[in-house]
Tab-separated table of C-alpha atoms in Angstrom:
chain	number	residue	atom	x	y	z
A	1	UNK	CA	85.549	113.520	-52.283
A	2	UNK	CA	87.741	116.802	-52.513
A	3	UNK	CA	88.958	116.660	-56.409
A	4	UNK	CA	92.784	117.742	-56.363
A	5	UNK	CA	94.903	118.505	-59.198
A	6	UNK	CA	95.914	114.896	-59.533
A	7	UNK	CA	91.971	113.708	-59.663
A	8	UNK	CA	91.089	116.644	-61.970
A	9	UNK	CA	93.750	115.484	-64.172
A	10	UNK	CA	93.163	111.975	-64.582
A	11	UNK	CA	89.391	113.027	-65.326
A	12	UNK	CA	90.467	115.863	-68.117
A	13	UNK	CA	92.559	112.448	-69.984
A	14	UNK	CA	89.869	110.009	-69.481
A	15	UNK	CA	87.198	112.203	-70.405
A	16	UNK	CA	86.763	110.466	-73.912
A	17	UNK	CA	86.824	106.516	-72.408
A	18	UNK	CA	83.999	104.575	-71.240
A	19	UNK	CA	82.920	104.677	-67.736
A	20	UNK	CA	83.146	101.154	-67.747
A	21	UNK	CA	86.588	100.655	-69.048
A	22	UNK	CA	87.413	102.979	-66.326
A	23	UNK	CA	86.477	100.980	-63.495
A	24	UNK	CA	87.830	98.116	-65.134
A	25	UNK	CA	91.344	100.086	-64.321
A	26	UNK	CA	91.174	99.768	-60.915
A	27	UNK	CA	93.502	96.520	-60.492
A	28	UNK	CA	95.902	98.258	-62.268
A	29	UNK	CA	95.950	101.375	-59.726
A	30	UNK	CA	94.514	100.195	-56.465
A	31	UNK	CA	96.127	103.709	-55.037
A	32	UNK	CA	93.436	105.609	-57.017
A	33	UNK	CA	89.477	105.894	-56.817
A	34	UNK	CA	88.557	104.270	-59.919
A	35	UNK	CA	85.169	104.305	-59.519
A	36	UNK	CA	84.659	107.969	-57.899
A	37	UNK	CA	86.897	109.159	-61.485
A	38	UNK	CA	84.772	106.789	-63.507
A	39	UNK	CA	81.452	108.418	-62.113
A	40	UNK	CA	83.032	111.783	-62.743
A	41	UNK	CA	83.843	110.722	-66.463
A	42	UNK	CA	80.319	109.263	-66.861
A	43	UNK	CA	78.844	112.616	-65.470
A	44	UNK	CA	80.765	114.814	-67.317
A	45	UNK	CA	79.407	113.276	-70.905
A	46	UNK	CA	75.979	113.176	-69.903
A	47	UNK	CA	75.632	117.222	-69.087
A	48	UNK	CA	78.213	118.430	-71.521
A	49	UNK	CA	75.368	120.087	-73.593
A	50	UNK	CA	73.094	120.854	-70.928
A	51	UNK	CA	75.572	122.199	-68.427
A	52	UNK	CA	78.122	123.991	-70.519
A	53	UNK	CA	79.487	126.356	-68.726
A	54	UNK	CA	79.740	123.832	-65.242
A	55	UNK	CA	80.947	120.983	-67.888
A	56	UNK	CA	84.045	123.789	-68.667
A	57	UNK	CA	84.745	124.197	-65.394
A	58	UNK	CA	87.344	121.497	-63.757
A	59	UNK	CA	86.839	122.345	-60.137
A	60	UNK	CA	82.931	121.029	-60.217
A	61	UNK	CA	82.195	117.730	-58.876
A	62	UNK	CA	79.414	116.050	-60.059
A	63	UNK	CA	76.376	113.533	-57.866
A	64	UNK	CA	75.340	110.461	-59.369
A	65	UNK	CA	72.511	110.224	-61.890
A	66	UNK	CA	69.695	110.621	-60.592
A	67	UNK	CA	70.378	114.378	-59.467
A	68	UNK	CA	71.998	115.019	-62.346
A	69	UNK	CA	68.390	113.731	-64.546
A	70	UNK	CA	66.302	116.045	-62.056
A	71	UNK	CA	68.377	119.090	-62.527
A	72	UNK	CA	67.496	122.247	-64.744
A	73	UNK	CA	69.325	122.743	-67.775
A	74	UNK	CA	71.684	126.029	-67.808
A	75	UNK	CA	69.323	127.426	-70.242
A	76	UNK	CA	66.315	126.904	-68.364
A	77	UNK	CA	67.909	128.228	-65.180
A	78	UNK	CA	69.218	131.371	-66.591
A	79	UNK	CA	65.408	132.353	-68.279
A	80	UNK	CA	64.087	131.594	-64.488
A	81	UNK	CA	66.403	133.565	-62.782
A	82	UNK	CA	65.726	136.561	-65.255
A	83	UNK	CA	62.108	136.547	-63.748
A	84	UNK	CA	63.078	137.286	-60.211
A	85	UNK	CA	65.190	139.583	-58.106
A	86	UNK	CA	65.199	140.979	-55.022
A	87	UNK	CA	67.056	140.340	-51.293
A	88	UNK	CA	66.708	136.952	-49.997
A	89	UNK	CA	65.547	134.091	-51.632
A	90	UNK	CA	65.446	130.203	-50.478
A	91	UNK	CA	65.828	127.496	-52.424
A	92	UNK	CA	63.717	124.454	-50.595
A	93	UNK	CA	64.622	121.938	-53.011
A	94	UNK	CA	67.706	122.234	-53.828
A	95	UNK	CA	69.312	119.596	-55.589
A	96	UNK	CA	72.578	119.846	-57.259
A	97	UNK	CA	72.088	123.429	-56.722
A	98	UNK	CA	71.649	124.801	-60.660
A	99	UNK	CA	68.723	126.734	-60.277
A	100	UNK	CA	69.818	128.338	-56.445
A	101	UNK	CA	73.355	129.152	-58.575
A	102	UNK	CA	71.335	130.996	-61.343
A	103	UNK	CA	69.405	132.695	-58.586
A	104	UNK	CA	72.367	134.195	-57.423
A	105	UNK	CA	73.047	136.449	-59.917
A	106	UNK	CA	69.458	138.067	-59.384
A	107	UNK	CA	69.604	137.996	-55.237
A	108	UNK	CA	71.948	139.068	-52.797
A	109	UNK	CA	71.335	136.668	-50.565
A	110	UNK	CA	70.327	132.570	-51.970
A	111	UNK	CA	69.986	129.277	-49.284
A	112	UNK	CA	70.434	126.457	-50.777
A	113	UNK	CA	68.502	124.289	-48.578
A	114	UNK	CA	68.493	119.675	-49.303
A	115	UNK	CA	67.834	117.036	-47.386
A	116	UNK	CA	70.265	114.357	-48.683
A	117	UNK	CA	73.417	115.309	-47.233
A	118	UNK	CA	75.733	113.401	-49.323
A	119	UNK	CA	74.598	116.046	-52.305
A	120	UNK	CA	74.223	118.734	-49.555
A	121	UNK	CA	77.901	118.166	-48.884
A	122	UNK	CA	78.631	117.887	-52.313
A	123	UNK	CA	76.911	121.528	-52.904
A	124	UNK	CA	79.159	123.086	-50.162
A	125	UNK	CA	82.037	121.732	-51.779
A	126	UNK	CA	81.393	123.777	-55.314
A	127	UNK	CA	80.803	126.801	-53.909
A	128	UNK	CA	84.543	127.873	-54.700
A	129	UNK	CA	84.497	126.481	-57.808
A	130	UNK	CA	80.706	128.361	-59.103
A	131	UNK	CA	82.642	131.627	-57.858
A	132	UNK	CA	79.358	132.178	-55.631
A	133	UNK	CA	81.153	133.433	-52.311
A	134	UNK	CA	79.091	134.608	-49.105
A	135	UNK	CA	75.666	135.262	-50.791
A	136	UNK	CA	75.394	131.398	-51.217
A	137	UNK	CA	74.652	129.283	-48.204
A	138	UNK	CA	73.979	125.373	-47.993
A	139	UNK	CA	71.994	124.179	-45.679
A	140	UNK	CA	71.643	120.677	-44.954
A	141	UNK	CA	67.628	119.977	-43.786
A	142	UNK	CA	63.941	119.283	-44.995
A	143	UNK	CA	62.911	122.251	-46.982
A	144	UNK	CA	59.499	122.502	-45.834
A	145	UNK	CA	60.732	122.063	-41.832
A	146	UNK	CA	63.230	124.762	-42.500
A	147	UNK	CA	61.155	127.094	-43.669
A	148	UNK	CA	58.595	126.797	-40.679
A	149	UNK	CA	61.605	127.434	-38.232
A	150	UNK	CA	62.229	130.828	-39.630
A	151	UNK	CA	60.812	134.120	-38.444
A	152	UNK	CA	61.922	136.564	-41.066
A	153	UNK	CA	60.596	136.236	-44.812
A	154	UNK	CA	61.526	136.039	-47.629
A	155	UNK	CA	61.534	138.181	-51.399
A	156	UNK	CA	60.859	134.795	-53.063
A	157	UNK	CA	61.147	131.388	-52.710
A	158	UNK	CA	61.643	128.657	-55.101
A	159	UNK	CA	60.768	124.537	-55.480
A	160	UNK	CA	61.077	122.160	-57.649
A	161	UNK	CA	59.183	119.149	-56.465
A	162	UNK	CA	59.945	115.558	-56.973
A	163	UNK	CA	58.069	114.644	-59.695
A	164	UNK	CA	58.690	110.837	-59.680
A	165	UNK	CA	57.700	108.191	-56.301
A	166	UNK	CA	59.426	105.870	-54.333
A	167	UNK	CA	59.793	103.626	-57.317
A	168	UNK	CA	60.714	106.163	-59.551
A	169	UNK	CA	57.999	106.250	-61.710
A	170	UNK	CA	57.094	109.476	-63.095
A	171	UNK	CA	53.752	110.674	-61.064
A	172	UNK	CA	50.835	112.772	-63.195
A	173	UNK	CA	49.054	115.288	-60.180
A	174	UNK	CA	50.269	117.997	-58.173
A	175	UNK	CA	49.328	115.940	-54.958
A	176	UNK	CA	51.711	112.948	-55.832
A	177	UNK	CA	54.391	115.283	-56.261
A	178	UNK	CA	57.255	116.079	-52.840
A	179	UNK	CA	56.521	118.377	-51.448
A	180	UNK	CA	52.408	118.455	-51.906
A	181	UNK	CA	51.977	121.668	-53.053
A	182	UNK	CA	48.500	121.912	-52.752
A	183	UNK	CA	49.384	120.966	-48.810
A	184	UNK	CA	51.738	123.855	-48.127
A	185	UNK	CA	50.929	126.320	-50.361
A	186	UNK	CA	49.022	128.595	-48.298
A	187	UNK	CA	52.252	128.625	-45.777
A	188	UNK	CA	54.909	129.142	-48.730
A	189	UNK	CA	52.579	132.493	-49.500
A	190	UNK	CA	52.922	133.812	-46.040
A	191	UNK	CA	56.158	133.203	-45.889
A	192	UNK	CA	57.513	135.188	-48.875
A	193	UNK	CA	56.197	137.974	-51.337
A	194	UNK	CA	56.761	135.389	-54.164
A	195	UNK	CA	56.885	131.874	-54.590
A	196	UNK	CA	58.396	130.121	-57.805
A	197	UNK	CA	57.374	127.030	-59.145
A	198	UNK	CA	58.960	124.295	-61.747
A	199	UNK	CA	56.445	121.736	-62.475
A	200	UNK	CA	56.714	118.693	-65.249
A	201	UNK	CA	54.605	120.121	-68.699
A	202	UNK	CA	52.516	117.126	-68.422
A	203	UNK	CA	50.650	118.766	-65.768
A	204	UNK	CA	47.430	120.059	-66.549
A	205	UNK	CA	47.860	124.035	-66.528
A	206	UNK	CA	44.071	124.746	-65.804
A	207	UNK	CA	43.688	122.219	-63.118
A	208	UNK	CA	47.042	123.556	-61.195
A	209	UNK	CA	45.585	127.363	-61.620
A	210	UNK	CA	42.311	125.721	-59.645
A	211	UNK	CA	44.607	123.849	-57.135
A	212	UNK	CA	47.173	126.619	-56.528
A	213	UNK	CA	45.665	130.231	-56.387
A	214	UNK	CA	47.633	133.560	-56.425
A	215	UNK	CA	49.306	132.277	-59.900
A	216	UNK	CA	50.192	135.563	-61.388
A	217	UNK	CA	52.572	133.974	-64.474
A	218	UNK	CA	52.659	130.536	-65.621
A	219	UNK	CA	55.873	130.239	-68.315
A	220	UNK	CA	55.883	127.564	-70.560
A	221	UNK	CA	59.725	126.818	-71.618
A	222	UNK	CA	60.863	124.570	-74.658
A	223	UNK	CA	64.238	123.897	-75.214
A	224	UNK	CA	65.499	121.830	-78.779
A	225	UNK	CA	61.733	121.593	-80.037
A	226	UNK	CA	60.399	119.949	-76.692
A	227	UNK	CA	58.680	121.197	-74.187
A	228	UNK	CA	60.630	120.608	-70.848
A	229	UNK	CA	58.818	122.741	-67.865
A	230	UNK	CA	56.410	124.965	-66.583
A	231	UNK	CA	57.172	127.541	-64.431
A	232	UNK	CA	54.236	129.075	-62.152
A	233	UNK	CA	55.151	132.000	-60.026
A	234	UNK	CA	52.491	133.379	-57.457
A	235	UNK	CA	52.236	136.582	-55.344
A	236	UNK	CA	50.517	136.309	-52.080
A	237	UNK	CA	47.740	138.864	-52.767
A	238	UNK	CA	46.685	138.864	-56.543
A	239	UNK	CA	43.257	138.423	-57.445
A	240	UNK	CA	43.756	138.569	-61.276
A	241	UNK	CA	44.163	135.753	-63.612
A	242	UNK	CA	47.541	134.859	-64.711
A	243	UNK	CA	49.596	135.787	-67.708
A	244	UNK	CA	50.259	132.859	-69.819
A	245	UNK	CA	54.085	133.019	-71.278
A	246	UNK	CA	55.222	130.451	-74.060
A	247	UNK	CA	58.948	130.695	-74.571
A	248	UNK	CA	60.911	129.048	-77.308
A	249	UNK	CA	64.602	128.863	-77.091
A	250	UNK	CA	66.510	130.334	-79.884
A	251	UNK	CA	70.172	130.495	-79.574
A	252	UNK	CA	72.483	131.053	-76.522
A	253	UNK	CA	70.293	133.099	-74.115
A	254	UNK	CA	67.696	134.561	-76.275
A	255	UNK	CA	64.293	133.120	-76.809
A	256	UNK	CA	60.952	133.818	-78.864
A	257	UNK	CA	58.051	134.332	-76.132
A	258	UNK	CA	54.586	134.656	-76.826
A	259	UNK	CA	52.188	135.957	-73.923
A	260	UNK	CA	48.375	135.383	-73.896
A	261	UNK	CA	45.682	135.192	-70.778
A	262	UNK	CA	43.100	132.470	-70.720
A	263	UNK	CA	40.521	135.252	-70.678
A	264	UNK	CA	42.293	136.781	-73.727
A	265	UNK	CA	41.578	133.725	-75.384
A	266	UNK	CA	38.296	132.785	-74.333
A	267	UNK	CA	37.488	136.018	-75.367
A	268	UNK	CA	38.933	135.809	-79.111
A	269	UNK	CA	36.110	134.256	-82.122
A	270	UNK	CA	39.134	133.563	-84.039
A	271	UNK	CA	38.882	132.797	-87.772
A	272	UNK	CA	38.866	129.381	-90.127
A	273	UNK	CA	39.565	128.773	-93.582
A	274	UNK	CA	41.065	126.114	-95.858
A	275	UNK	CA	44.695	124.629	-96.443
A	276	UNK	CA	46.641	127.226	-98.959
A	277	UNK	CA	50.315	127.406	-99.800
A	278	UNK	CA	51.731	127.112	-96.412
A	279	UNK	CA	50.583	125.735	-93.074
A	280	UNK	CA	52.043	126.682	-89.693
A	281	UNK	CA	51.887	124.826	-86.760
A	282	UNK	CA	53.210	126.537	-83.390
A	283	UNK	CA	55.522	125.925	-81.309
A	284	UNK	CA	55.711	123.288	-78.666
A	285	UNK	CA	55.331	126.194	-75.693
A	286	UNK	CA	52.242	127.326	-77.258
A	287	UNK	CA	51.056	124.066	-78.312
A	288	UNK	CA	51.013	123.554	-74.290
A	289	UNK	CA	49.562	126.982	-73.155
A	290	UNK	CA	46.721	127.279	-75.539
A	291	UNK	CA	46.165	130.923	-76.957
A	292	UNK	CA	45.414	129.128	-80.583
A	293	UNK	CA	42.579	132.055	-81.698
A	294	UNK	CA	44.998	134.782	-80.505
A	295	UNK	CA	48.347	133.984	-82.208
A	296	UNK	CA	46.085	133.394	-85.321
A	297	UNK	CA	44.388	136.924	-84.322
A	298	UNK	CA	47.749	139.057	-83.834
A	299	UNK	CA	49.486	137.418	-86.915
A	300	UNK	CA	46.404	137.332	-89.130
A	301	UNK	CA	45.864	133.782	-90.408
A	302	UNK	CA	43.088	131.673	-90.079
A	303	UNK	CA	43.158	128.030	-88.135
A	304	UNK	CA	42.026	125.390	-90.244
A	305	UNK	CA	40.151	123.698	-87.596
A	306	UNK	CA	39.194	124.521	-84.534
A	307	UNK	CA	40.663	121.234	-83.045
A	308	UNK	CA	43.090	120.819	-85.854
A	309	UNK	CA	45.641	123.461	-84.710
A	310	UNK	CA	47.716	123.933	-87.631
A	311	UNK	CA	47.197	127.340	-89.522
A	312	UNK	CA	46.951	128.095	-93.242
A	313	UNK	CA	48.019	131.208	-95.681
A	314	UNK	CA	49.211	131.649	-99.090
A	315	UNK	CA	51.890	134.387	-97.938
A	316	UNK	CA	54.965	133.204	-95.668
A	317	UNK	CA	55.439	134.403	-92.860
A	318	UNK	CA	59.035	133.581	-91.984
A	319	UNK	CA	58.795	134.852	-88.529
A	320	UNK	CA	56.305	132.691	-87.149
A	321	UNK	CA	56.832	131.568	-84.223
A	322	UNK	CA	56.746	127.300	-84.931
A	323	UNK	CA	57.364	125.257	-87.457
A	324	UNK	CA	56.136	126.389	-91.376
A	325	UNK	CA	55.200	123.708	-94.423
A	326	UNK	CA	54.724	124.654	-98.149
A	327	UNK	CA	52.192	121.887	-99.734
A	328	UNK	CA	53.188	120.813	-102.540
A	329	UNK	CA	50.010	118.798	-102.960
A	330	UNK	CA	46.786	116.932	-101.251
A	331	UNK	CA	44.114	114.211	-101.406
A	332	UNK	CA	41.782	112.593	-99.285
A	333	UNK	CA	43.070	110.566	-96.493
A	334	UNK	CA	43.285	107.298	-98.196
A	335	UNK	CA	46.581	104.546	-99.574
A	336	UNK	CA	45.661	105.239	-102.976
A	337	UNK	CA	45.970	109.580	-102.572
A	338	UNK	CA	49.685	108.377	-100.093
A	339	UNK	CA	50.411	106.377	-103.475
A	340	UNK	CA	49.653	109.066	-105.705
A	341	UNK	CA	51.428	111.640	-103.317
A	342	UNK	CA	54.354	109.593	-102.154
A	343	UNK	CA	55.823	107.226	-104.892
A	344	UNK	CA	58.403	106.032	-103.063
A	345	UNK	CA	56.614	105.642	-99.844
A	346	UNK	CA	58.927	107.119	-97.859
A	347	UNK	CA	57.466	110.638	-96.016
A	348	UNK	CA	57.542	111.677	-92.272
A	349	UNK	CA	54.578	111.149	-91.162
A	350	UNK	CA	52.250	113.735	-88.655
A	351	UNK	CA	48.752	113.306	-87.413
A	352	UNK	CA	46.560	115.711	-86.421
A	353	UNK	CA	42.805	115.366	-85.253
A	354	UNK	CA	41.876	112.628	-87.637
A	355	UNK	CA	41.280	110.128	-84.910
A	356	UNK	CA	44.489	107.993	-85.109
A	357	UNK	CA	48.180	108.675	-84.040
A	358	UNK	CA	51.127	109.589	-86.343
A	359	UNK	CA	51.969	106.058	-86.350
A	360	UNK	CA	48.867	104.492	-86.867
A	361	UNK	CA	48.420	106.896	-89.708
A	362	UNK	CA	51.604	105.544	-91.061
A	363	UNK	CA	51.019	101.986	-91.109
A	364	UNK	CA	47.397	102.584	-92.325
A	365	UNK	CA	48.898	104.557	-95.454
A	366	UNK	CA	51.811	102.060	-95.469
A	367	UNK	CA	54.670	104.674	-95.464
A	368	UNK	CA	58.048	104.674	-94.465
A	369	UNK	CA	59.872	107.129	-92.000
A	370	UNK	CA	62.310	109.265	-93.331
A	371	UNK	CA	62.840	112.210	-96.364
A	372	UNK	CA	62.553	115.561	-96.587
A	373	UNK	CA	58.700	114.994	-97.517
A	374	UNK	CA	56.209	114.985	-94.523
A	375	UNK	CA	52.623	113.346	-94.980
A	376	UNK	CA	50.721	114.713	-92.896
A	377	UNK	CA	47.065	113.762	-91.964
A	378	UNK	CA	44.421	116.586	-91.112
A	379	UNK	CA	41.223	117.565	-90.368
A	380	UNK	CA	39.922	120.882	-92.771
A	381	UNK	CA	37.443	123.234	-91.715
A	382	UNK	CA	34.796	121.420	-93.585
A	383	UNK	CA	35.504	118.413	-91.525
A	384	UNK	CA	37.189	116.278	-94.033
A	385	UNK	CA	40.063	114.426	-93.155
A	386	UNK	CA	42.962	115.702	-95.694
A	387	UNK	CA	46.291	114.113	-96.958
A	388	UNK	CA	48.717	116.809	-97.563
A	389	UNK	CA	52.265	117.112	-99.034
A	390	UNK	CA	54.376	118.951	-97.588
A	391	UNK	CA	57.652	120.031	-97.270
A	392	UNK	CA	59.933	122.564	-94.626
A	393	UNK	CA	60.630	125.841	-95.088
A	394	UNK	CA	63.319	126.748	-93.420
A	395	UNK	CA	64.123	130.539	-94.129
A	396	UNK	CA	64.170	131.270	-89.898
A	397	UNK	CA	65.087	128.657	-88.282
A	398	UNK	CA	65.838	129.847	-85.024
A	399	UNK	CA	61.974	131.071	-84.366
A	400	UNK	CA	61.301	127.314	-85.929
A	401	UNK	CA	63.731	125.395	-84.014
């Protein structure tokens, strides 16, 4: 549905009702599309922080849900689109059309290419309104079939699989995902000079290097202290090993990237020691790529396990990039130290290789959530399991955060 001035207005006064109090107006104007303003409404407060820029623009019309879960974030999309340029590049998933948009600010030439055609539609429709003009075409068809029917190639292509099945259950290998990349992969390589790939973190990163070769980059992206995606992009001839890139957001479009290689790592002794004054653990990006003995390396400060992954040093180091404790104290991993520790038995609580989750640890120690205090449960390079209190330092938080 076309949104005219009318529709755009009704959806700027009801932005701040309930979706469902919005339908329930529809007796009272049968001349208007309750529902299709009510889904509008509805969309608009879900992406308002993860679409800014598309949530400030009136002219956008948004799917339902479920494209609207599957989509990048702006952030996200901008950091891809800052890894590749060139002339032509195709979008075979495309979606509600937030990554092929960010492409097209790197590319003089972006398809847009989905196979529902109610969001394909939809697409063509916001092309005004995105201010993309004749470098952005829509194509309603199957990405993969598409593809095979063109003769030219391409500077790049890009997909972002469907990562859940046909009853929407979230799927854990690369051959469950739609498209099977490890099907097609061969042809996507022929077909242009690079091909991008957004993939769910909770793939394994090793096993998809095995499955997919020609990975030259594999960036690691974490948005609001959570790891949301990994982004692979392969080149049709390279032979090398790929660079591994762990990027933490910081604030607006600027982000804190670390870069290691497996054989980097593999490569690094690395160095151990015991808890001191503060303890670092790194960020969620890196705590997904791995490259624990080289951060340690570069900065300088020992791990405190080899499977522990927290580091320890009695100087701060206010740029690290992660999260940074002072302890203020420690015992052995026992009630009576958590007694001694935490009076009021209230700490957050974090576990980390002592053989039991962060909540097990907490009922075992009988704490409650909450505070500024953190109780946290580790193994020490001696292999004793250590109760530590600790609390945040906070003098940078946007590395930390």
């Amino acid at each position: 549905m076309r949104l005219t001035a009318d529709l755009k207005s009704r959806i700027r006064d009801l932005s701040s009702e309930s979706p469902e109090s919005i339908a329930l107006m529809a007796r009272r104007h049968p001349d208007l599309p309750m529902a299709f303003i009510a889904q509008q409404v509805k969309a608009r407060q879900r992406i308002r922080k993860k679409l800014p820029s598309w949530f400030a623009n009136e002219d956008i019309e948004f799917p339902d849900t479920l494209p609207l879960e599957q989509c990048s974030s702006e952030l996200a999309a901008h950091y891809r689109a800052s890894l590749l340029s060139g002339e032509l590049l195709a979008d075979l998933t495309g979606g509600f059309g937030v990554d092929a948009a960010g492409f097209a600010r790197t590319f003089s030439k972006v398809y847009h290419v989905e196979q529902d055609e109610s969001l394909s539609n939809l697409v063509t429709r916001n092309i005004e309104a995105l201010d993309l003009g004749e470098k952005f075409e829509v194509i309603h068809a199957d990405g993969i079939r598409w593809l095979d029917s063109q003769e030219n190639g391409f500077d790049a292509l890009y997909l972002d699989p469907a990562r859940r099945d046909h009853r929407g259950l979230k799927v854990s290998s690369l051959e469950a995902c739609e498209p099977d990349l490890s099907r097609i992969w061969g042809n996507l390589l022929s077909k242009a000079k690079v091909v991008a790939v957004k993939l769910s973190p909770g793939l394994d990163i090793d096993a998809t290097l095995k499955e997919l070769p020609g990975i030259c980059e594999v960036h690691i992206l974490s948005i609001g202290n959570e790891c949301k995606e990994c982004c692979y992009l392969a080149r049709r001839d390279w032979k090398g090993g790929a660079r591994i890139v762990c990027a933490n957001h910081c604030r607006e479009f600027e982000w804190n990237c670390f870069e290691f290689s497996r054989e980097e790592e593999k490569s690094c002794e690395g160095s151990y020691g015991g808890f001191q004054r503060y303890l670092y653990e790194a960020n969620p990006s890196i705590m997904k790529g791995g490259g624990f003995k080289v951060l340690g390396d570069r900065i300088g400060i020992p791990l405190v396990h080899p499977r522990t992954r927290f580091y320890a040093s009695d100087q701060l180091i206010s740029d690290f990039p992660g999260r940074v404790f002072e302890i203020l104290g420690q015992g052995e991993l026992r009630r009576k130290s958590a007694s001694e520790l935490f009076p009021d038995r209230q700490a957050n609580v974090m576990a980390r290789n002592v053989g039991l989750s962060s909540e097990e640890l907490k009922n075992r120690l009988k704490l409650r959530d909450g505070g500024s205090l953190y109780a946290i449960g580790a193994m020490d390079v001696s292999g004793k399991r250590r109760l530590l209190k600790c609390i945040r330092v906070r003098e940078n938080a946007a590395v930390y955060e």
